[in-house]
Coordinates of C-alpha atoms and ligand atoms in Angstrom, one line a residue:
X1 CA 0.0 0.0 0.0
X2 CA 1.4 3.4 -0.6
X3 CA 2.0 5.4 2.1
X4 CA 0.0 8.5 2.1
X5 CA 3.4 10.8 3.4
X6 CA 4.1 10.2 -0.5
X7 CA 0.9 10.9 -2.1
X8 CA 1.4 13.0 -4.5
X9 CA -1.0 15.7 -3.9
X10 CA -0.4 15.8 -0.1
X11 CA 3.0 16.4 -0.5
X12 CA 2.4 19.3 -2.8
X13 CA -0.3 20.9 -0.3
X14 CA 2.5 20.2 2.3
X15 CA 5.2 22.1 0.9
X16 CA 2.8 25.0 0.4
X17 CA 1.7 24.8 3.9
X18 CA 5.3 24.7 4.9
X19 CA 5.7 28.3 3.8
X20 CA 2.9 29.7 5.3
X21 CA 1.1 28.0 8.4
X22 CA 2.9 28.5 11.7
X23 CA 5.0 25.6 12.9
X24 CA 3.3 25.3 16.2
X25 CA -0.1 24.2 14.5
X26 CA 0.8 20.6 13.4
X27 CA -1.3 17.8 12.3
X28 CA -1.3 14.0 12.8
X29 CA -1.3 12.6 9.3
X30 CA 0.3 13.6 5.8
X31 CA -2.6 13.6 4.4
X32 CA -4.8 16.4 3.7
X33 CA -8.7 15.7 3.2
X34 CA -11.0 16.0 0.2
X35 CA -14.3 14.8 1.7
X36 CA -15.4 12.7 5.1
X37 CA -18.5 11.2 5.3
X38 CA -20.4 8.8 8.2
X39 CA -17.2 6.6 9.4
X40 CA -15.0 7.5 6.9
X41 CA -12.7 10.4 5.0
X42 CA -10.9 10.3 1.7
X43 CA -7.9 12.5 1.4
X44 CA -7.1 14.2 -1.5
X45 CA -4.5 11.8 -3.4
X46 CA -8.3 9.5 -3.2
X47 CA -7.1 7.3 -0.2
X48 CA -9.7 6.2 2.1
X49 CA -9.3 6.1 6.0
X50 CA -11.3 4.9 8.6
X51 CA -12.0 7.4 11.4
X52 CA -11.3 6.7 14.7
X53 CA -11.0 9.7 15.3
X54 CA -14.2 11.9 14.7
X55 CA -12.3 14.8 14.9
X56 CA -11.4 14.8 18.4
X57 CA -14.8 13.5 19.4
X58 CA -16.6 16.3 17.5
X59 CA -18.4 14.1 14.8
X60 CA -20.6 11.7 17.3
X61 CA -23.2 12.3 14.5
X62 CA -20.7 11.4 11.6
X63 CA -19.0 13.5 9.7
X64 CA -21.2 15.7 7.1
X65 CA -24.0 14.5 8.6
X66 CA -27.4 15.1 6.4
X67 CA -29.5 16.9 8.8
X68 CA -26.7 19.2 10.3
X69 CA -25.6 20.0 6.4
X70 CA -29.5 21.0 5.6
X71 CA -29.6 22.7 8.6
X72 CA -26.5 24.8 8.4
X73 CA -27.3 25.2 4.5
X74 CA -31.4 26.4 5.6
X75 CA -30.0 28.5 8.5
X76 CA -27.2 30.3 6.3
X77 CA -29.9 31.2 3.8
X78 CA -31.9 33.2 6.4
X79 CA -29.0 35.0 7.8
X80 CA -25.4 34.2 9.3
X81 CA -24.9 36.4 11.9
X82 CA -26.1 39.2 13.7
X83 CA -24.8 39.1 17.6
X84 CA -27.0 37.7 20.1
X85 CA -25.8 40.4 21.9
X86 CA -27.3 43.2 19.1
X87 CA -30.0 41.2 17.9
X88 CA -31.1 37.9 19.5
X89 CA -32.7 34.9 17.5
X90 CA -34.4 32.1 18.5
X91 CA -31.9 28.8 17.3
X92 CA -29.2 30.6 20.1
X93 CA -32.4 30.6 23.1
X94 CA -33.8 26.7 21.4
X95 CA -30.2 25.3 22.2
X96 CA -30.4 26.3 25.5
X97 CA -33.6 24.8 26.0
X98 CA -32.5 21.4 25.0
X99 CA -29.2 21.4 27.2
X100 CA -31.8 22.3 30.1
X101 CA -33.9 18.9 29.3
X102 CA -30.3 17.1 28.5
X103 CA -27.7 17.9 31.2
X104 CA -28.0 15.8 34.7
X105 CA -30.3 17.7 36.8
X106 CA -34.3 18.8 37.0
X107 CA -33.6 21.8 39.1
X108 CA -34.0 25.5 37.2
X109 CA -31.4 25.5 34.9
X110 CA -29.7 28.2 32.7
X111 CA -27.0 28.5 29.9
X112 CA -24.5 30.9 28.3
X113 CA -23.3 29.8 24.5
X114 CA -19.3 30.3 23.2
X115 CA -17.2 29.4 20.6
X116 CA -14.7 26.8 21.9
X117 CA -14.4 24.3 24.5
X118 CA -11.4 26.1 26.1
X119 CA -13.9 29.5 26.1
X120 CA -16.8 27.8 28.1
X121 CA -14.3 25.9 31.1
X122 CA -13.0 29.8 31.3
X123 CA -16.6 31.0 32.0
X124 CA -17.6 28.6 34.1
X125 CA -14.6 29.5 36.4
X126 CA -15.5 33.5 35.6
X127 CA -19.5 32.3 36.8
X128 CA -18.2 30.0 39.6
X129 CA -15.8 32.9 40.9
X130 CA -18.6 35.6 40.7
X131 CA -21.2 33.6 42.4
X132 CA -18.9 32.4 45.0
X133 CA -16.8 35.5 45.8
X134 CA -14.4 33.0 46.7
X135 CA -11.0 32.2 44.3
X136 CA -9.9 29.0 44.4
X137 CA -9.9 26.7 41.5
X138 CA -9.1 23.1 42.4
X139 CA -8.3 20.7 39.2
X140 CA -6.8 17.2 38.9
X141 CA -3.3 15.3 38.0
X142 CA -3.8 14.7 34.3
X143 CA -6.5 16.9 33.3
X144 CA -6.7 18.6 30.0
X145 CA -9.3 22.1 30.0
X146 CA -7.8 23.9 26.9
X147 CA -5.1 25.9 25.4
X148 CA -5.9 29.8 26.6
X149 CA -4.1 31.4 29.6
X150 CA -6.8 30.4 31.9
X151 CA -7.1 26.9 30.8
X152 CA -3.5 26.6 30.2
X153 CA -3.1 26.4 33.8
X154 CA -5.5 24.5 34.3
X155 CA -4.5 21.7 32.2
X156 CA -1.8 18.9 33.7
X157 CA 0.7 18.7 30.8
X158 CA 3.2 20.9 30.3
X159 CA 4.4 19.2 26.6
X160 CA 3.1 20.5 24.6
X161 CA 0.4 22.9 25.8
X162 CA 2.2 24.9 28.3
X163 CA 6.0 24.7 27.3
X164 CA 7.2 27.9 27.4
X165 CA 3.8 29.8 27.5
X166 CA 3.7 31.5 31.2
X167 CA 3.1 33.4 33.2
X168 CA 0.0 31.8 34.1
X169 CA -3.2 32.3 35.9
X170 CA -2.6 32.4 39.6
X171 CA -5.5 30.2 42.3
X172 CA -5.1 27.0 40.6
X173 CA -4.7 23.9 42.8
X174 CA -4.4 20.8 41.4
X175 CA -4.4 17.7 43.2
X176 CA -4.4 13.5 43.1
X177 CA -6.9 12.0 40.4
X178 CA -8.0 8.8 40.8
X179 CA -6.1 6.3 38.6
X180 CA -6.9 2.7 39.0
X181 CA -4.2 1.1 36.5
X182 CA -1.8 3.2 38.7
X183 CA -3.0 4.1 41.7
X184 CA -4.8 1.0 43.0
X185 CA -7.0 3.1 45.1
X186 CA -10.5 2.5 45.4
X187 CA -12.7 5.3 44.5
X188 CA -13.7 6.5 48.0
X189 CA -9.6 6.5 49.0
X190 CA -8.7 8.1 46.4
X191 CA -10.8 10.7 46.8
X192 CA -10.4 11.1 50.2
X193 CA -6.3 11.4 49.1
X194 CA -8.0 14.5 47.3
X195 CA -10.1 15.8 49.5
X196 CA -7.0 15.4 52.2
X197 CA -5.3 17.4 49.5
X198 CA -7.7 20.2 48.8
X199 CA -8.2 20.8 53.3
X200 CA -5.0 21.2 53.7
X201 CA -3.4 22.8 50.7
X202 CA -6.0 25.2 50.3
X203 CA -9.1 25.3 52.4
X204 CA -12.4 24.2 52.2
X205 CA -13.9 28.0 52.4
X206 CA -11.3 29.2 49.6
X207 CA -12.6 26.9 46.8
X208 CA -14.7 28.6 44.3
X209 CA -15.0 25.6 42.0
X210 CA -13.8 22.2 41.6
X211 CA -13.6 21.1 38.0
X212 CA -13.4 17.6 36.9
X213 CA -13.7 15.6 33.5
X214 CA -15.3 12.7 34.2
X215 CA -13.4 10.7 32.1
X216 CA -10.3 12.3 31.3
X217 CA -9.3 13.0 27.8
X218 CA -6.4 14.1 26.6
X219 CA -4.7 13.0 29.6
X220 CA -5.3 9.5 29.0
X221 CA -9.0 8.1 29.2
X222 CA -8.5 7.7 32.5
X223 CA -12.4 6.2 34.0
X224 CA -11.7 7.1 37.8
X225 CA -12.6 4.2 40.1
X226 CA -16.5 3.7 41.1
X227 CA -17.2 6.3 43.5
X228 CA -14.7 9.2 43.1
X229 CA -16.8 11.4 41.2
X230 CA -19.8 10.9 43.7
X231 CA -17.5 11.8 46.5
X232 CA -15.9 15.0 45.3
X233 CA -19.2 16.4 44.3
X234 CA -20.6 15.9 47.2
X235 CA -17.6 17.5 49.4
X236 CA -17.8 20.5 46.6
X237 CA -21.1 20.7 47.6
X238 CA -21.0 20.9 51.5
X239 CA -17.9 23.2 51.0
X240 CA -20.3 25.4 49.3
X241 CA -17.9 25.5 45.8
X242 CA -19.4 24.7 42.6
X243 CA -19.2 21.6 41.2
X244 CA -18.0 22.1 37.5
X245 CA -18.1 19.0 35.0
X246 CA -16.0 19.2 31.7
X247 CA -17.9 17.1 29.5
X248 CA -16.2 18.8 26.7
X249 CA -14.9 15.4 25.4
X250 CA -17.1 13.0 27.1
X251 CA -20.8 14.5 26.2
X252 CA -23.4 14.0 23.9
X253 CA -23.8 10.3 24.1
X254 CA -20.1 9.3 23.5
X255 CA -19.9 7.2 26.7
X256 CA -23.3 5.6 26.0
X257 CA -25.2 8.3 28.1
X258 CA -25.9 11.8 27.5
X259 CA -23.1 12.7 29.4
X260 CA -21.1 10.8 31.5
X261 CA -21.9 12.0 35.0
X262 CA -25.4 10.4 34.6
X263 CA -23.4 7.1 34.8
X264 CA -22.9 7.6 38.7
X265 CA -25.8 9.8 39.4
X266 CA -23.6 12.9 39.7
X267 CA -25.8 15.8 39.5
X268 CA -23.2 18.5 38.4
X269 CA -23.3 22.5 39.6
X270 CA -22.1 23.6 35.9
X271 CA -21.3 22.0 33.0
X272 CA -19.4 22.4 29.8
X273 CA -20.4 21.4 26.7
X274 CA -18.5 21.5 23.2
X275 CA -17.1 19.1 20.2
X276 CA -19.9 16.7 19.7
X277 CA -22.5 19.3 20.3
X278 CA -22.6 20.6 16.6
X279 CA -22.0 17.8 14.6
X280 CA -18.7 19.9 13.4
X281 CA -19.3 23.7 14.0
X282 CA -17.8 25.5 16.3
X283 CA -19.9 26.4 20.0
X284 CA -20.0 25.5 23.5
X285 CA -21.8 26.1 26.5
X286 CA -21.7 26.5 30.2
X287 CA -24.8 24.8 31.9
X288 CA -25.9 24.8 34.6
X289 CA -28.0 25.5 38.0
X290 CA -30.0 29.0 37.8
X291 CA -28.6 30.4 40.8
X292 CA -25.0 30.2 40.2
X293 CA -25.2 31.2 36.5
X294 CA -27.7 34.1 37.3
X295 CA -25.7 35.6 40.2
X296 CA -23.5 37.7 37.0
X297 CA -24.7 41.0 35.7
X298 CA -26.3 41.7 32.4
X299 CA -23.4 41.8 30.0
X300 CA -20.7 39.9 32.1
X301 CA -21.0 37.2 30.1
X302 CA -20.8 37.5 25.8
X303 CA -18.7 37.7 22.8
X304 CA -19.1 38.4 19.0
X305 CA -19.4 34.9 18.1
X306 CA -20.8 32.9 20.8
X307 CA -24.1 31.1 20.0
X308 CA -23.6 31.8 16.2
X309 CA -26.8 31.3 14.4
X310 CA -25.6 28.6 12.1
X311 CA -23.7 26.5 14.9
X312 CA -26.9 26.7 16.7
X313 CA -28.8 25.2 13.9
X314 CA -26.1 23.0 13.7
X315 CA -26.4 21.6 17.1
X316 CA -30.3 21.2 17.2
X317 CA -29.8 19.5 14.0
X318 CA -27.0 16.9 15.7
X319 CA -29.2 16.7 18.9
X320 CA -32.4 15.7 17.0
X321 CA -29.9 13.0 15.0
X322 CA -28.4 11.8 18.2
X323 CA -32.0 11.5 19.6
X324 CA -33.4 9.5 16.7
X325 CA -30.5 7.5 16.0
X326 CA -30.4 6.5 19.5
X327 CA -26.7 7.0 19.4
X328 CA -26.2 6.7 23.2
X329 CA -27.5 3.0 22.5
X330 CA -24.9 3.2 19.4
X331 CA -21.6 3.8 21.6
X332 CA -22.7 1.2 23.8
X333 CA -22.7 -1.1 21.2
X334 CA -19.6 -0.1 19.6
X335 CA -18.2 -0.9 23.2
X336 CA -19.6 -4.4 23.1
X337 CA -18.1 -5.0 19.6
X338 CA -14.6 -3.3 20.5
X339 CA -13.9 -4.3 23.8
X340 CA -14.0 -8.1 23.6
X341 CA -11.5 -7.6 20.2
X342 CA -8.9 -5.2 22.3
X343 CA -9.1 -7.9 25.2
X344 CA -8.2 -10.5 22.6
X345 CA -5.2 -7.7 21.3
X346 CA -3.7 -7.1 25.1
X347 CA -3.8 -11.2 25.8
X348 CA -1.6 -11.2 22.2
X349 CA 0.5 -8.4 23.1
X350 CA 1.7 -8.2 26.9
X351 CA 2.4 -4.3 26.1
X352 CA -1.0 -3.5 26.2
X353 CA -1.1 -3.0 30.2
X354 CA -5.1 -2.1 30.2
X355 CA -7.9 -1.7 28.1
X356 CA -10.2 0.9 29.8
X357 CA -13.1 3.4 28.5
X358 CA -16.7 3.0 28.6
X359 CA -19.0 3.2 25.4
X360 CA -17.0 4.5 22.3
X361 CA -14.9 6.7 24.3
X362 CA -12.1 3.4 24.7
X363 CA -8.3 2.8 24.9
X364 CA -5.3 0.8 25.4
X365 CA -2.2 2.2 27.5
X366 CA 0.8 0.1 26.3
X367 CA 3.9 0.3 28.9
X368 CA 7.0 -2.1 29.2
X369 CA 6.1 -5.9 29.6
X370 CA 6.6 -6.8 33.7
X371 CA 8.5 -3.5 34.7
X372 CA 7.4 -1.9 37.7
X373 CA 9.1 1.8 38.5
X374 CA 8.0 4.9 40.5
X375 CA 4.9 5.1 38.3
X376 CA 3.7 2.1 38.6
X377 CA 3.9 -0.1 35.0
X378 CA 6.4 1.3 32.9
X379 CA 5.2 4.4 30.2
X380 CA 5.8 2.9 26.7
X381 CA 5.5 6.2 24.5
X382 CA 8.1 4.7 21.9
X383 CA 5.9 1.7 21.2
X384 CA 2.6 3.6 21.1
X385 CA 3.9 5.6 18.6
X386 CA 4.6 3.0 16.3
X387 CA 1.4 1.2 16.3
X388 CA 0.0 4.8 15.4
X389 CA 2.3 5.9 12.5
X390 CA 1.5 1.9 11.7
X391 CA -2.0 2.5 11.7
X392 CA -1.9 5.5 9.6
X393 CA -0.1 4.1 7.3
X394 CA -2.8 1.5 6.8
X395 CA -5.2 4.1 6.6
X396 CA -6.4 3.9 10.0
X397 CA -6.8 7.6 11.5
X398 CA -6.2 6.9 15.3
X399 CA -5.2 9.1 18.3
X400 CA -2.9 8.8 20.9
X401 CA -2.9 10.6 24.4
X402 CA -1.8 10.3 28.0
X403 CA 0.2 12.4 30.6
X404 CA 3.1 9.8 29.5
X405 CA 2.0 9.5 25.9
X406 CA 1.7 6.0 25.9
X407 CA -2.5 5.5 25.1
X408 CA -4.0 4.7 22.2
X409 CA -7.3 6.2 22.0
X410 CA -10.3 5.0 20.0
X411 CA -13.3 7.9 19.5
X412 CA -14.8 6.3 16.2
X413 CA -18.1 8.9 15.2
X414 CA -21.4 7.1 16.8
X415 CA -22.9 6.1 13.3
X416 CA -19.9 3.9 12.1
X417 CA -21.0 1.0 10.8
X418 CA -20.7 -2.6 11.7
X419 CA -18.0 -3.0 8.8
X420 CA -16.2 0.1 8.9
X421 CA -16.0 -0.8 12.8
X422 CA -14.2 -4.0 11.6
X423 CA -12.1 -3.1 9.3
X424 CA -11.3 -0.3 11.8
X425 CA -10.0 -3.2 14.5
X426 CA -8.4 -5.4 12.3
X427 CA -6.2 -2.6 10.8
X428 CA -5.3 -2.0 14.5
X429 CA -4.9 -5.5 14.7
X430 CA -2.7 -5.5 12.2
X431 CA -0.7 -1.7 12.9
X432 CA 0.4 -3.8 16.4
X433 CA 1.7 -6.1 14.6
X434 CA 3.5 -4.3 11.8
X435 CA 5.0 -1.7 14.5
X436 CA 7.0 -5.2 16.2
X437 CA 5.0 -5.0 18.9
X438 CA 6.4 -8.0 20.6
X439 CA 3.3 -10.7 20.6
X440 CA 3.4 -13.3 23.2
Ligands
LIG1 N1 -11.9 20.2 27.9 C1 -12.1 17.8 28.3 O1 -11.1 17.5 25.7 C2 -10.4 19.7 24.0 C3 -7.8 19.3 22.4 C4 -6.8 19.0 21.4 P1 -11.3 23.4 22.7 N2 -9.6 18.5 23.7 C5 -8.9 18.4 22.5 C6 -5.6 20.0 21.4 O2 -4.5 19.5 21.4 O3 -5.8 21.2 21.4 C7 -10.9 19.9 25.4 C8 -11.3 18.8 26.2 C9 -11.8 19.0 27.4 C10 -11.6 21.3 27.1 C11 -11.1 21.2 25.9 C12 -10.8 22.4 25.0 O4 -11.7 22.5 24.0 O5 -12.6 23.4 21.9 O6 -10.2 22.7 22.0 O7 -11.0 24.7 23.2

């Protein structure tokens, strides 16, 4: 198979991009796209790859899905922007009325609309500061909230996002996630280790808001053990902070529920919302409990963009698809299909040290056969590497992630199909084994 770094036209598009896109904006593959479609994209040398990738968990809906594209097409006829902030419309006000029936939670609810993932975690620490009067901002080993000077420091890892970036934003505390495949802690011990944490390295009365993915992303699909979620809500809640959920990555019905606090009853304070809530356009939200998002002033809150007409139209469109597709039932499935095949990959290959994730949000975290250091099992970055260039190679698109680098993330779009889901697998199957991946 020829290998798409050579494709002809890819290569042309990359020397021009060479000489004109900044260096720090890089990109996975060599291979620039033509068209993507349900479960699958063909790049522009006419090479077809099957996404495992949905954009970073953007296209739970598929990509160029046909309701979203009519949508976006009906809504851009009418008019494409006019600042809900000048003139309001009624997509920007219908959006918030389904994330009040959606989100965990059938108290009074409320919502403020933005343009990126990174923008809403940044308002719901503005909201939760305002509301609280207090400062503190407690976040977690590992956690990834976006790439502005706010959410900078509140992400874990410093290669690549923060390298080189600060100063950064003072009143940020972060403290012990839980981590089963390292940690060995129960859910209720670990989060006592945090709570522990957060008493004494801050206080209980200082915290403004505790902010938490519920399944970590970027910093490695890490599920925390039964229980720890439940726990730290309820101590953010008798310390009178605000409970904040980034369900940036894990929403709209990628873990096989709405969103992935509803999988331990956690009742979140705020929420953020972005990625698969548009089927592909760009918004985000802050949700959450009238009180605390009401206690700003009229015009705290804004910003040319946010709640764009046609990303609103976008999103009702992808939230009527997820709803009539059932696609929470979807990832569920692709879990029962995928899981049992990556059990039957980590049994071949003793790298793979766990398979973990819940509904199509799943992944493997490969470290050094039987080597035990300070971490716990040993990081094997080099190796997951390799299985990913070999995987991309055979046209697989596939993301890694992890504080160490060594996970291999699957985040296929909810509407793959049975066969592109196996073909999907078996070109992992067979990237582990071309990489030399030592099998047992
Ligand atoms: N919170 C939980 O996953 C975005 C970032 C990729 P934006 N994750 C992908 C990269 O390298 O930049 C993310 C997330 C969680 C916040 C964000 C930030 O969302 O829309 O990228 O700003």
């Amino acid at each position: 198979m020829r290998s798409p770094g050579h494709s002809p036209t890819s290569a042309e598009l990359h020397r021009r991009r060479s000489a004109v896109v900044a260096r720090g904006v890089s990109s996975m593959i060599p291979s620039y796209v033509r068209t993507a479609g349900g479960g699958t994209m063909t790049d522009v040398d006419g090479r077809e790859w099957i996404d495992f990738a949905a954009g970073i968990a953007v296209t739970n809906v598929g990509n160029a899905a046909p309701k979203v594209v009519e949508a976006v097409r009906a809504q851009a006829e009418r008019f494409t922007h006019t600042c809900f902030m000048i003139a309001p419309y009624e997509p920007y006000v219908e959006v918030c009325e389904r994330l009040a029936e959606l989100t965990p939670g059938t108290f009074e609810k409320r919502s403020a609309l933005f343009n990126s993932g990174a923008e809403a975690v940044e308002n719901a620490v503005k909201i939760a500061r305002h509301a609280t009067g207090r400062q503190a901002v407690v976040v977690f080993d590992h956690a990834y909230h976006g790439r502005t000077n706010l959410t900078m420091a509140l992400t874990a890892k410093v290669m690549p996002y923060k390298h080189g970036f600060g100063p950064f934003a003072g009143e940020i505390y972060r403290v012990p996630m839980s981590y089963p495949f390292r940690d060995r802690r129960s859910g209720a011990d670990a989060a006592a280790y945090a709570i522990a944490a957060i008493e004494k390295h801050v206080g209980a009365d200082s915290v403004a808001a505790v902010l938490i993915e519920p399944i970590q992303g970027e910093g490695g699909f890490i599920v925390p053990a039964e229980g720890f979620l439940p726990a730290i809500a309820a101590w953010a809640s008798s310390a009178g902070a605000v409970f904040i959920a980034d369900e940036i990555q894990t929403g709209f019905c990628r873990t096989g529920s709405w969103f992935a606090c509803q999988d331990e009853g956690v009742e979140p304070d705020l929420i953020t919302t972005a990625k698969g809530i548009a089927g592909g356009l760009p918004l985000a939200a802050v949700t959450g409990r009238a009180e605390i998002m009401d206690a700003v002033h009229p015009g705290g809150l804004g910003g040319t963009y946010g709640g764009n007409p046609i990303a609103c139209a976008a999103a009702l469109a992808t939230i009527e698809t997820l709803r009539e597709l059932d696609l929470a039932a979807a990832a569920r499935r692709i879990a029962e299909t995928a899981v049992p095949r990556l059990l039957a990959l980590a049994a071949k290959y003793p790298a793979i040290g766990e398979v973990r994730g819940r509904g199509a949000m799943l992944a493997l975290e490969l470290v050094v056969p039987d080597e035990i250091g300070p971490l716990g099992p040993v990081p094997d970055p080099a190796a997951t590497a390799a299985v990913a260039r070999a995987a991309h190679e055979a046209g697989l698109l596939l993301l890694t992630c992890g504080t160490y680098g060594n996970v291999i993330r699957l985040l296929p779009p909810l509407i793959i199909t049975d066969d592109e889901l196996d073909r999907g697998l078996t070109l992992l199957g067979q990237a582990f084994a071309a990489s030399e991946t030592t099998a047992t």
